[in-house]
Coordinates of C-alpha atoms in Angstrom, one line a residue:
Chain A
M953 CA -100.5 138.2 169.7
G954 CA -102.3 135.7 167.5
P955 CA -99.4 134.1 165.6
F956 CA -97.2 134.3 168.8
M957 CA -99.7 132.2 170.8
S958 CA -100.1 129.4 168.3
P959 CA -96.6 127.8 168.5
F960 CA -96.6 128.4 172.2
N961 CA -99.9 126.5 172.6
N962 CA -98.5 123.7 170.4
L963 CA -95.4 123.5 172.6
L964 CA -97.5 123.4 175.8
C965 CA -99.7 120.7 174.4
M966 CA -96.8 118.6 173.4
L967 CA -95.1 119.0 176.8
L968 CA -98.3 118.0 178.5
G969 CA -98.8 115.0 176.3
I970 CA -95.2 113.8 176.9
S971 CA -95.4 114.2 180.6
F972 CA -98.7 112.4 180.7
T973 CA -97.3 109.5 178.7
V974 CA -94.3 109.3 180.9
W975 CA -96.4 109.4 184.0
F976 CA -98.6 106.7 182.7
T977 CA -95.7 104.4 181.7
L978 CA -94.1 104.8 185.1
L979 CA -97.4 104.0 186.7
L980 CA -97.8 100.9 184.6
V981 CA -94.2 99.7 185.0
F982 CA -93.7 100.4 188.6
I983 CA -97.0 99.9 190.2
I984 CA -99.6 97.9 188.2
V985 CA -97.4 95.2 186.6
P986 CA -95.6 94.3 189.8
A987 CA -99.0 94.1 191.5
I988 CA -100.2 91.7 189.0
F989 CA -97.3 89.4 189.5
G990 CA -96.9 90.0 193.2
L991 CA -93.4 91.4 192.9
S992 CA -91.8 94.4 194.5
F993 CA -89.0 96.7 193.5
G994 CA -88.5 97.8 197.1
I995 CA -89.3 101.5 196.3
R996 CA -91.8 101.7 199.1
R997 CA -89.4 100.5 201.7
L998 CA -86.9 103.1 200.6
Y999 CA -89.5 105.7 200.8
M1000 CA -90.3 104.6 204.3
K1001 CA -86.7 104.7 205.4
T1002 CA -86.3 108.3 204.0
L1003 CA -89.5 109.4 205.8
L1004 CA -88.3 108.1 209.1
K1005 CA -84.9 110.0 208.7
V1006 CA -86.9 113.2 208.0
F1007 CA -89.1 112.6 211.1
E1008 CA -86.1 112.1 213.2
W1009 CA -84.5 115.3 212.0
A1010 CA -87.8 117.2 212.6
T1011 CA -88.0 115.9 216.1
V1012 CA -84.4 117.0 216.9
R1013 CA -85.1 120.4 215.4
M1014 CA -88.2 120.8 217.4
E1015 CA -86.5 119.9 220.7
R1016 CA -83.7 122.4 220.0
G1017 CA -86.2 125.0 219.0
A1018 CA -88.2 124.6 222.1
K1019 CA -85.1 124.7 224.3
E1020 CA -84.0 128.0 222.7
K1021 CA -87.3 129.6 223.4
K1022 CA -87.5 128.0 226.8
H1023 CA -90.7 126.2 226.2
L1024 CA -91.3 122.8 227.7
L1025 CA -92.3 120.0 225.5
Y1026 CA -94.8 117.6 227.0
K1027 CA -96.0 114.2 226.2
P1028 CA -99.8 113.9 225.4
Y1029 CA -101.9 112.4 228.1
S1030 CA -102.9 109.4 226.1
L1031 CA -99.4 108.1 226.0
N1032 CA -98.5 108.3 229.7
S1033 CA -101.0 108.3 232.5
I1034 CA -101.6 111.4 234.5
I1035 CA -102.0 109.4 237.6
A1036 CA -100.8 106.3 239.2
K1037 CA -103.7 104.1 240.1
E1038 CA -103.5 102.1 243.2
P1039 CA -103.9 98.4 242.4
T1040 CA -105.4 97.5 245.7
S1041 CA -108.8 95.7 245.8
L1042 CA -111.9 96.8 247.7
E1043 CA -111.3 94.4 250.6
E1044 CA -107.7 95.4 251.1
E1045 CA -108.5 99.1 251.1
L1046 CA -111.4 98.8 253.6
K1047 CA -109.1 96.7 256.0
E1048 CA -106.5 99.4 255.8
I1049 CA -108.9 102.3 256.4
R1050 CA -110.4 100.5 259.4
R1051 CA -107.1 99.3 260.9
N1052 CA -106.4 102.8 262.1
C1053 CA -109.9 103.6 263.1
S1054 CA -111.1 100.9 265.4
S1055 CA -110.5 97.3 266.3
R1056 CA -113.8 96.4 264.6
E1057 CA -114.0 93.6 262.1
L1058 CA -114.7 94.1 258.5
D1059 CA -118.3 93.3 258.6
E1060 CA -119.7 96.6 259.9
F1061 CA -120.4 99.5 257.7
E1062 CA -118.2 102.6 258.3
M1063 CA -118.8 106.0 256.8
S1064 CA -115.2 106.0 255.5
D1065 CA -116.1 103.0 253.2
T1066 CA -117.3 105.6 250.6
F1067 CA -113.8 106.9 250.4
Y1068 CA -112.7 104.0 248.3
F1069 CA -115.5 104.3 245.8
C1070 CA -115.1 108.1 245.7
R1071 CA -111.4 107.9 245.0
R1072 CA -111.9 105.3 242.3
G1073 CA -114.6 107.4 240.7
I1074 CA -112.4 110.5 240.6
E1075 CA -109.5 108.4 239.2
S1076 CA -111.7 107.3 236.4
I1077 CA -112.7 110.9 235.6
V1078 CA -109.1 111.8 235.4
D1079 CA -108.0 108.8 233.4
D1080 CA -109.9 105.8 232.1
E1081 CA -109.0 102.9 229.9
V1082 CA -112.0 102.8 227.6
T1083 CA -112.1 106.4 226.4
K1084 CA -108.5 106.1 225.4
C1085 CA -109.3 103.1 223.2
F1086 CA -111.6 105.0 221.0
T1087 CA -109.5 108.0 220.3
A1088 CA -106.6 108.0 217.9
E1089 CA -103.2 107.2 219.4
E1090 CA -101.1 110.3 219.9
L1091 CA -97.6 110.2 218.7
E1092 CA -94.4 110.9 220.6
S1093 CA -93.1 113.1 217.9
W1094 CA -94.6 115.0 215.0
N1095 CA -94.9 113.3 211.7
L1096 CA -95.4 116.6 209.7
L1097 CA -99.2 116.0 209.3
T1098 CA -101.4 118.9 210.4
R1099 CA -103.9 116.4 211.8
S1100 CA -101.4 115.2 214.4
N1101 CA -100.3 118.7 215.2
N1102 CA -100.3 119.6 218.9
N1103 CA -99.5 123.2 219.1
F1104 CA -96.3 123.3 217.2
N1105 CA -96.7 126.9 216.3
H1106 CA -93.8 128.0 214.2
I1107 CA -91.0 126.5 216.1
S1108 CA -88.6 126.9 213.2
T1109 CA -88.7 128.2 209.7
R1110 CA -87.1 125.1 208.3
L1111 CA -89.7 122.9 209.9
T1112 CA -92.5 125.0 208.5
V1113 CA -91.0 124.8 205.0
L1114 CA -90.7 121.0 205.3
W1115 CA -94.3 120.8 206.5
G1116 CA -95.3 122.9 203.5
L1117 CA -93.4 120.7 201.1
G1118 CA -95.1 117.7 202.7
V1119 CA -98.5 119.2 202.1
V1120 CA -97.6 119.8 198.4
I1121 CA -96.2 116.3 197.9
R1122 CA -99.1 114.6 199.7
Y1123 CA -102.0 116.5 198.2
G1124 CA -100.4 117.3 194.8
F1125 CA -98.8 114.0 194.1
L1126 CA -99.6 111.1 196.4
L1127 CA -103.4 111.8 196.6
P1128 CA -104.1 112.1 192.8
L1129 CA -101.8 109.1 192.2
R1130 CA -103.6 107.0 194.7
H1131 CA -107.0 108.2 193.5
L1132 CA -106.1 107.3 190.0
L1133 CA -105.1 103.8 190.9
Y1134 CA -108.2 103.3 192.9
V1135 CA -110.4 104.4 190.1
H1136 CA -108.5 102.0 187.7
M1137 CA -109.0 99.2 190.1
S1138 CA -112.8 99.8 190.4
V1139 CA -113.1 100.0 186.7
C1140 CA -111.3 96.6 186.3
V1141 CA -113.4 95.0 189.0
C1142 CA -116.6 96.2 187.4
R1143 CA -115.6 94.9 184.0
M1144 CA -114.2 91.6 185.1
K1145 CA -116.6 90.7 187.9
N1146 CA -118.1 87.8 185.8
F1147 CA -114.8 86.2 185.4
L1148 CA -113.2 86.9 188.7
S1149 CA -111.2 84.0 190.1
E1150 CA -108.9 83.8 193.0
K1151 CA -105.8 85.1 191.1
V1152 CA -107.6 88.1 189.7
H1153 CA -109.0 88.9 193.2
L1154 CA -105.5 88.9 194.6
M1155 CA -104.4 91.1 191.8
C1156 CA -107.1 93.6 192.5
Y1157 CA -106.3 93.7 196.2
R1158 CA -102.6 94.1 195.5
I1159 CA -103.3 97.1 193.3
C1160 CA -105.5 98.5 196.1
V1161 CA -102.5 98.0 198.4
R1162 CA -100.3 100.0 196.1
A1163 CA -103.0 102.6 195.7
L1164 CA -102.7 103.3 199.4
T1165 CA -99.0 103.0 199.5
A1166 CA -99.3 100.3 202.1
I1167 CA -96.0 98.7 203.2
I1168 CA -96.9 95.4 204.8
T1169 CA -94.6 92.9 206.4
Y1170 CA -96.1 89.4 206.7
H1171 CA -94.6 87.2 209.3
H1172 CA -94.9 83.4 209.6
S1173 CA -96.7 82.9 206.3
E1174 CA -96.5 79.1 207.0
N1175 CA -99.4 79.6 209.4
K1176 CA -101.7 81.1 206.8
P1177 CA -105.4 80.2 207.2
K1178 CA -106.5 77.2 205.2
N1179 CA -109.9 76.2 203.8
G1180 CA -112.5 75.2 206.3
G1181 CA -111.0 77.3 209.0
I1182 CA -111.9 80.7 210.6
C1183 CA -109.4 83.5 210.6
V1184 CA -109.8 86.0 213.4
A1185 CA -107.9 89.3 213.7
N1186 CA -108.0 92.5 215.7
H1187 CA -109.9 95.3 214.0
T1188 CA -108.6 98.9 213.5
S1189 CA -110.0 100.0 210.1
P1190 CA -111.7 98.7 207.0
I1191 CA -108.2 98.6 205.5
D1192 CA -107.5 95.5 207.6
V1193 CA -109.6 93.6 205.0
I1194 CA -107.5 94.8 202.1
I1195 CA -104.3 93.9 203.9
L1196 CA -105.3 90.4 204.6
A1197 CA -107.1 89.8 201.4
S1198 CA -104.0 90.8 199.3
D1199 CA -102.1 87.9 200.7
G1200 CA -104.8 85.2 200.6
C1201 CA -108.4 84.7 199.7
Y1202 CA -111.1 84.8 202.3
A1203 CA -114.8 84.7 202.6
M1204 CA -116.0 87.7 204.6
V1205 CA -118.6 88.1 207.2
G1206 CA -120.1 91.3 208.3
Q1207 CA -123.0 93.7 208.5
I1208 CA -124.4 95.2 205.3
H1209 CA -123.6 98.9 205.3
G1210 CA -125.2 101.7 203.3
G1211 CA -123.4 104.2 201.2
L1212 CA -120.0 103.6 199.8
M1213 CA -119.3 100.6 201.9
G1214 CA -122.5 99.0 200.8
L1215 CA -121.6 99.4 197.2
I1216 CA -118.2 97.8 197.6
Q1217 CA -119.9 94.9 199.6
R1218 CA -122.5 94.3 196.9
S1219 CA -119.9 94.2 194.1
M1220 CA -117.7 91.8 196.1
V1221 CA -120.5 89.3 196.7
K1222 CA -121.0 88.7 193.0
A1223 CA -117.6 87.2 192.7
C1224 CA -117.1 85.2 195.9
P1225 CA -119.3 83.6 198.4
H1226 CA -119.2 86.2 201.1
I1227 CA -121.7 86.2 203.9
W1228 CA -123.3 89.6 204.5
F1229 CA -126.0 89.9 207.1
E1230 CA -128.8 92.4 207.4
R1231 CA -128.8 94.2 210.8
S1232 CA -131.9 92.5 211.9
E1233 CA -130.5 89.1 211.1
V1234 CA -127.3 89.8 213.2
K1235 CA -129.5 89.7 216.3
D1236 CA -130.5 86.2 215.4
R1237 CA -127.4 84.5 216.5
H1238 CA -128.6 81.0 215.7
L1239 CA -129.0 81.9 212.0
V1240 CA -125.6 83.4 211.9
A1241 CA -124.0 80.4 213.6
K1242 CA -125.8 78.0 211.2
R1243 CA -124.7 79.8 208.1
L1244 CA -121.1 80.0 209.3
S1245 CA -120.9 76.3 210.3
N1246 CA -122.4 75.3 207.0
H1247 CA -119.8 77.3 205.2
V1248 CA -117.0 75.9 207.3
K1249 CA -118.0 72.3 206.8
D1250 CA -117.5 72.5 203.1
K1251 CA -113.8 72.1 202.8
S1252 CA -113.7 73.6 199.3
K1253 CA -114.9 76.9 200.5
L1254 CA -112.5 79.7 201.5
P1255 CA -111.6 80.4 205.1
I1256 CA -113.9 82.9 206.8
L1257 CA -112.5 86.2 208.0
I1258 CA -114.0 87.5 211.2
F1259 CA -113.2 90.5 213.4
P1260 CA -114.6 89.3 216.8
E1261 CA -114.2 92.7 218.5
G1262 CA -117.2 93.9 216.4
T1263 CA -115.9 97.5 216.0
C1264 CA -112.8 99.4 215.2
I1265 CA -110.4 99.9 218.1
N1266 CA -107.5 102.3 217.9
N1267 CA -104.7 99.6 217.6
T1268 CA -103.2 100.1 221.1
S1269 CA -105.3 97.4 222.7
V1270 CA -107.5 94.4 222.0
M1271 CA -111.1 94.4 223.4
M1272 CA -113.4 91.7 224.3
F1273 CA -113.9 89.0 221.6
K1274 CA -117.6 88.1 220.9
K1275 CA -117.8 84.4 221.5
G1276 CA -120.1 83.6 218.5
S1277 CA -117.3 82.7 216.1
F1278 CA -115.6 80.5 218.7
E1279 CA -118.7 78.4 219.3
I1280 CA -118.7 76.8 215.8
G1281 CA -116.0 74.4 216.6
S1282 CA -113.6 74.6 213.7
T1283 CA -109.9 75.5 213.7
V1284 CA -109.2 79.2 214.4
Y1285 CA -106.3 80.9 212.8
P1286 CA -105.4 84.0 214.8
V1287 CA -103.8 87.0 213.0
A1288 CA -102.4 90.0 214.7
I1289 CA -102.2 93.3 212.8
K1290 CA -100.2 96.2 214.1
Y1291 CA -100.0 99.6 212.3
D1292 CA -97.1 102.0 212.6
P1293 CA -98.9 105.3 213.5
R1294 CA -95.9 107.4 212.5
F1295 CA -96.8 107.4 208.8
G1296 CA -100.5 107.9 209.1
E1297 CA -103.2 107.1 211.6
A1298 CA -105.1 104.1 210.2
F1299 CA -107.7 104.0 213.0
W1300 CA -111.3 104.7 211.7
N1301 CA -113.1 106.8 214.4
S1302 CA -116.5 106.2 212.8
S1303 CA -118.3 108.5 215.3
K1304 CA -116.0 111.3 214.1
F1305 CA -115.4 110.7 210.4
G1306 CA -117.5 109.1 207.7
M1307 CA -116.1 106.7 205.2
V1308 CA -115.3 109.2 202.4
N1309 CA -113.5 111.5 204.9
Y1310 CA -111.6 108.6 206.2
L1311 CA -110.5 107.4 202.8
L1312 CA -109.4 111.0 202.0
R1313 CA -107.2 111.1 205.1
M1314 CA -105.8 107.6 204.3
M1315 CA -104.9 108.6 200.8
S1316 CA -103.2 111.8 201.8
S1317 CA -101.1 110.3 204.6
W1318 CA -97.5 109.5 204.0
A1319 CA -98.0 105.7 203.9
I1320 CA -99.7 103.0 205.7
V1321 CA -97.1 100.8 207.4
C1322 CA -98.1 97.6 209.2
S1323 CA -97.0 94.2 210.3
V1324 CA -99.1 91.1 210.1
W1325 CA -98.4 88.1 212.1
Y1326 CA -100.0 84.7 211.3
L1327 CA -100.1 82.8 214.6
P1328 CA -100.3 79.0 214.8
P1329 CA -103.8 77.5 214.6
M1330 CA -105.8 77.0 217.8
S1331 CA -108.7 74.8 218.6
R1332 CA -111.1 74.6 221.5
Q1333 CA -109.7 72.3 224.2
E1334 CA -111.5 69.8 226.4
G1335 CA -113.4 71.5 229.2
E1336 CA -113.0 74.9 227.8
D1337 CA -116.1 77.0 227.0
A1338 CA -116.4 79.4 224.1
M1339 CA -115.6 82.4 226.2
Q1340 CA -112.4 81.0 227.6
F1341 CA -111.3 79.9 224.2
A1342 CA -112.0 83.4 222.9
N1343 CA -109.9 84.9 225.7
R1344 CA -107.1 82.6 225.0
V1345 CA -107.0 83.5 221.3
K1346 CA -107.3 87.2 222.3
A1347 CA -104.3 86.9 224.7
A1348 CA -102.2 85.3 222.0
I1349 CA -103.0 88.1 219.5
A1350 CA -102.4 90.8 222.0
R1351 CA -99.1 89.3 223.0
Q1352 CA -97.8 89.0 219.5
G1353 CA -98.9 92.5 218.4
G1354 CA -97.7 94.2 221.5
L1355 CA -101.2 95.3 222.3
V1356 CA -102.9 95.7 225.7
D1357 CA -105.3 92.9 226.5
L1358 CA -108.5 94.4 227.8
L1359 CA -111.7 92.8 229.1
W1360 CA -113.9 95.7 228.1
D1361 CA -116.6 95.1 225.4
G1362 CA -116.0 97.0 222.1
G1363 CA -119.8 97.7 222.2
L1364 CA -119.0 100.4 224.8
K1365 CA -118.0 102.7 222.0
R1366 CA -121.7 103.4 221.4
G1367 CA -123.6 101.6 224.1
K1368 CA -124.0 102.3 227.8
V1369 CA -122.4 100.2 230.5
K1370 CA -124.6 97.3 231.4
D1371 CA -126.1 97.5 234.8
T1372 CA -124.6 94.1 235.6
F1373 CA -121.2 95.7 236.0
K1374 CA -122.5 98.0 238.7
E1375 CA -124.2 95.1 240.4
E1376 CA -120.9 93.2 240.5
Q1377 CA -119.4 96.0 242.5
Q1378 CA -122.4 96.1 244.8
K1379 CA -122.2 92.3 245.3
L1380 CA -118.6 92.5 246.1
Y1381 CA -119.1 95.2 248.8
S1382 CA -122.1 93.5 250.3
K1383 CA -120.3 90.2 250.5
I1384 CA -117.6 91.8 252.6
L1385 CA -120.1 93.6 254.8
V1386 CA -123.0 91.3 255.2
G1387 CA -121.7 87.9 254.2
T1388 CA -119.9 87.3 257.5
Q1389 CA -122.9 88.5 259.6
E1390 CA -124.7 85.3 258.9
V1391 CA -122.0 83.5 260.7
R1392 CA -121.7 85.8 263.7
S1393 CA -124.7 86.6 265.8
R1394 CA -125.3 90.4 266.2
S1395 CA -124.7 91.5 269.7
Chain B
M1189 CA -95.5 116.3 222.0
G1190 CA -96.7 119.8 222.4
S1191 CA -95.4 123.1 223.5
T1192 CA -96.5 124.1 227.0
N1193 CA -96.4 127.9 226.6
S1194 CA -98.8 128.0 223.6
T1195 CA -101.2 125.6 225.3
L1196 CA -101.2 127.5 228.6
L1197 CA -101.8 130.8 226.8
K1198 CA -105.1 129.3 225.5
I1199 CA -106.5 128.8 228.9
P1200 CA -107.8 132.0 230.5
N1201 CA -106.7 132.9 234.0
V1202 CA -104.4 130.0 234.2
E1203 CA -102.0 131.7 236.7
V1204 CA -104.9 132.2 239.2
L1205 CA -105.9 128.6 238.7
M1206 CA -102.4 127.3 239.4
Q1207 CA -102.1 129.4 242.5
E1208 CA -105.5 128.3 243.9
T1209 CA -105.1 124.6 243.2
G1210 CA -101.4 124.1 243.4
F1211 CA -101.3 122.1 240.2
S1212 CA -98.1 122.4 238.1
P1213 CA -98.2 123.7 234.5
A1214 CA -97.7 120.2 233.2
H1215 CA -100.7 118.9 235.2
I1216 CA -102.9 121.7 234.1
I1217 CA -102.1 120.8 230.5
R1218 CA -102.7 117.2 230.9
L1219 CA -106.0 118.0 232.7
H1220 CA -106.9 120.3 229.8
D1221 CA -106.3 117.5 227.3
R1222 CA -108.5 115.3 229.4
F1223 CA -111.1 117.9 229.6
K1224 CA -111.1 118.3 225.8
A1225 CA -111.3 114.5 225.4
L1226 CA -114.3 114.3 227.6
D1227 CA -115.9 117.3 225.9
K1228 CA -116.6 115.3 222.7
E1229 CA -118.7 118.0 221.0
G1230 CA -116.2 120.7 221.7
R1231 CA -118.5 123.0 223.6
G1232 CA -116.0 124.2 226.1
H1233 CA -117.8 122.9 229.0
L1234 CA -118.9 119.5 230.3
C1235 CA -122.5 118.4 231.1
P1236 CA -123.5 115.4 233.2
Q1237 CA -123.9 113.1 230.1
D1238 CA -120.2 113.7 229.3
F1239 CA -119.3 112.3 232.7
G1240 CA -121.8 109.5 232.3
A1241 CA -120.0 108.4 229.2
I1242 CA -117.0 107.4 231.2
K1243 CA -117.5 103.7 231.5
E1244 CA -115.6 103.1 234.8
L1245 CA -117.6 105.8 236.4
A1246 CA -120.9 104.4 235.2
M1247 CA -119.9 101.1 237.0
N1248 CA -119.2 102.9 240.3
P1249 CA -122.1 102.5 242.9
I1250 CA -121.9 106.1 243.8
G1251 CA -121.0 107.3 240.4
D1252 CA -124.0 109.6 240.1
R1253 CA -123.2 111.3 243.4
I1254 CA -119.6 112.0 242.3
I1255 CA -120.9 113.5 239.1
G1256 CA -123.3 115.6 241.1
A1257 CA -120.4 117.0 243.1
F1258 CA -119.1 118.8 240.0
F1259 CA -122.3 120.7 239.3
S1260 CA -123.5 123.4 241.8
P1261 CA -127.2 123.3 242.3
G1262 CA -129.1 124.6 239.3
K1263 CA -126.1 124.5 237.0
E1264 CA -125.9 122.0 234.1
M1265 CA -122.4 123.0 232.9
V1266 CA -118.9 122.7 234.3
D1267 CA -116.1 124.8 232.8
F1268 CA -112.5 124.0 232.9
H1269 CA -111.7 126.1 236.0
T1270 CA -114.4 124.4 238.1
F1271 CA -113.3 121.0 236.8
V1272 CA -109.7 121.6 237.9
K1273 CA -110.8 123.1 241.3
I1274 CA -112.8 120.0 242.2
L1275 CA -110.1 117.6 241.2
A1276 CA -107.7 119.7 243.3
H1277 CA -109.5 118.3 246.3
F1278 CA -107.7 115.0 245.5
R1279 CA -104.2 116.4 245.4
P1280 CA -102.0 114.9 248.1
V1281 CA -101.3 117.4 251.0
D1282 CA -98.1 119.4 250.4
K1283 CA -96.3 118.7 253.6
D1284 CA -93.5 121.1 252.9
R1285 CA -95.6 124.0 251.9
P1286 CA -95.5 126.7 254.7
K1287 CA -98.8 127.6 256.2
E1288 CA -99.2 131.3 255.9
P1289 CA -101.4 132.7 258.7
N1290 CA -103.7 134.8 256.6
S1291 CA -103.9 132.7 253.4
P1292 CA -107.2 131.0 252.6
E1293 CA -107.4 127.3 253.3
L1294 CA -106.0 125.1 250.6
I1295 CA -108.4 123.2 248.5
N1296 CA -106.8 119.9 249.3
S1297 CA -106.6 120.4 253.1
R1298 CA -107.9 117.6 255.3
S1299 CA -111.0 119.6 256.2
N1300 CA -111.9 120.3 252.6
K1301 CA -111.5 116.6 251.6
L1302 CA -113.8 115.7 254.4
K1303 CA -116.3 118.3 253.2
F1304 CA -116.2 116.7 249.8
A1305 CA -116.9 113.3 251.2
F1306 CA -119.6 114.8 253.4
Q1307 CA -121.5 116.2 250.5
L1308 CA -121.7 112.8 248.8
Y1309 CA -123.9 111.8 251.7
D1310 CA -125.7 115.1 252.3
Q1311 CA -127.5 115.6 248.9
D1312 CA -129.9 118.3 250.1
K1313 CA -127.1 120.3 251.4
D1314 CA -128.6 121.2 254.7
G1315 CA -125.4 120.5 256.6
K1316 CA -126.6 117.2 258.1
I1317 CA -126.8 113.6 257.1
S1318 CA -130.3 112.5 257.9
R1319 CA -131.2 108.8 258.4
D1320 CA -132.9 108.9 255.0
E1321 CA -129.9 110.1 253.2
L1322 CA -127.7 107.5 254.9
L1323 CA -130.2 104.8 253.8
K1324 CA -129.9 106.1 250.2
V1325 CA -126.2 105.8 250.2
L1326 CA -126.2 102.4 251.7
R1327 CA -128.7 101.3 249.1
A1328 CA -126.5 102.6 246.3
M1329 CA -123.5 100.8 247.6
L1330 CA -125.2 97.5 248.3
G1331 CA -127.8 97.4 245.6
M1332 CA -130.3 94.6 245.8
Q1333 CA -128.0 92.3 247.7
V1334 CA -129.3 93.1 251.2
T1335 CA -132.8 93.4 252.6
E1336 CA -134.5 96.6 253.8
E1337 CA -134.2 95.5 257.4
Q1338 CA -130.5 94.9 257.1
L1339 CA -130.1 98.3 255.6
E1340 CA -132.1 100.0 258.4
S1341 CA -130.2 98.2 261.1
I1342 CA -126.9 99.2 259.6
A1343 CA -128.1 102.9 259.4
D1344 CA -129.4 102.9 262.9
R1345 CA -126.2 101.6 264.3
T1346 CA -124.1 104.1 262.4
I1347 CA -126.2 107.0 263.5
Q1348 CA -126.2 105.8 267.1
E1349 CA -122.4 105.8 267.2
A1350 CA -121.7 109.0 265.4
D1351 CA -124.6 111.2 266.5
L1352 CA -123.4 112.9 269.7
D1353 CA -126.1 115.5 270.2
R1354 CA -128.9 113.0 269.7
D1355 CA -130.7 114.9 266.9
D1356 CA -131.0 111.7 264.7
A1357 CA -128.7 113.2 262.1
I1358 CA -125.0 113.5 261.6
S1359 CA -123.6 117.0 261.3
F1360 CA -120.3 117.8 259.7
E1361 CA -118.5 118.1 263.1
E1362 CA -119.8 114.7 264.2
F1363 CA -118.8 113.3 260.8
R1364 CA -115.3 114.7 261.2
K1365 CA -115.0 113.4 264.7
S1366 CA -116.0 109.8 263.8
L1367 CA -113.3 109.8 261.1
E1368 CA -110.5 111.5 263.1
K1369 CA -108.4 108.4 263.1
V1370 CA -108.6 107.7 259.5
N1371 CA -105.7 108.7 257.3
I1372 CA -107.8 111.0 255.1
D1373 CA -104.8 112.3 253.2
H1374 CA -103.9 108.9 251.9
K1375 CA -107.4 107.6 251.2
M1376 CA -108.8 110.7 249.6
S1377 CA -105.7 111.5 247.4
I1378 CA -104.7 110.6 243.9
R1379 CA -101.1 110.3 243.0
F1380 CA -100.5 112.7 240.2
L1381 CA -97.4 111.7 238.2
R1382 CA -94.6 114.2 237.4

């Protein structure tokens, strides 16, 4: 056994050594060098096209399989509504109810008035806008990831084989590759942090982008944010930062986090003038506004990147923009970011997954495909207050990205509904009921 | 997308549920998805806090009463069957379903819809809406926008008109009578798609 093992061992070592060298060279040539110079070979786009063809085949196969077994396939509830909500207002409804009942005017209470509120309440139990914003978007067809699996139990052998192959590729090839690149990048950053200039920053972010296999399409680059301005974008995940920062340099604003995020934040601030706040300081809005406006006045400083929603939303809609960044008075450069969920769900559901879990899922998805639109700069107009300006910018971003424009506050993810909303409903109803009584005298 | 058969199999007694409520398999599945989305901790049942987390419901003046309608007295949990049965009250009336003489009354009959609305008023479940209970509902719907006197005069007038046997409370029959001209089917129904 002894003499037999030795040459075999040697052969094995040699093979491993060669494959490692080949692997490394490929890595360098195809990924790191183009990242440094901002070039692209188009390999990722080819990969994306191939994946799409595979998904289409999988969908056809599933539909055929389901038909053969006489199962029905259904669309998940988050895509289509279960119910059709009546768009009538309180006043119209009350008038309608009473029209049949009596010839009385609208200003007297009827016991059937509760029907409106009751129905609205039940409708919101069955289907409401806000809960849908904070759960990951469900796909129309399956993209061969277990995490987006909705009871596709063994519809066909070929599909299962394909899924198995996908698992092997994603966890055996893509994940280690991306992890390796990420580690490389962190090492580079640590060593060069004293000499980081804009160019090197861009390079690091570009390597990061390739580390995640992010395929990004930038539109209207002529509208890219300039120094002394504020860039606002809709927020879906921490990766938004990487996507925007790999195409331009920004100063970032945000809350200091603990853990992995905190480490990244602290290492970034040593190179660039980012503005990180302590949680207690965030509550002091004047301080925040002052620091921001000081930064903006200095034309040599980088544009500030802000996510006015304040939290991650699931990329199907845009929630209320906090008006703080719109009060400062500088030019606002809106940016719309839209992810393609077929290749991997980019939404970070922070109440469900921590940062490390999220990164793992990102690195083991097929790819991260998104489109970034740079919209023309906007400024506050005469007679417009900060909230109206914020809503105007939000509408522009929603329109460009094909997202639903909602008035709800992103803070609802964790906080309770303010009592003011209930009061509004009460005010509306009482106005109808009692408001007109002051004009008429009671008989 | 998902496969109906495999999802339906996971729900126990689903045939009975469909029979009693009249929901189609597709509706049951959608409601099951919704139930799971509301049950964030995956316990298999809902508690009042899960309902309270629905923002639009928290805004509703009688939101708490609607939530209360799902929980029978003393119980703090709602399982999927009860959830669907209560929602079945809001199915539109099936006009073309033949009325079998000995079958139990449908959950979404006019009478049952009225009973549901009645219990929103009658919180102590004694079968009558007392003046006090009426005042509480009025207060919930109008908030701080009206004075106590205005509320009391509205309550007095309402009881005066509806209370036929002069016991200073509105029984279910009196409630039904005062609403006989209202199109209950339309106002207490939700349009379920597909």
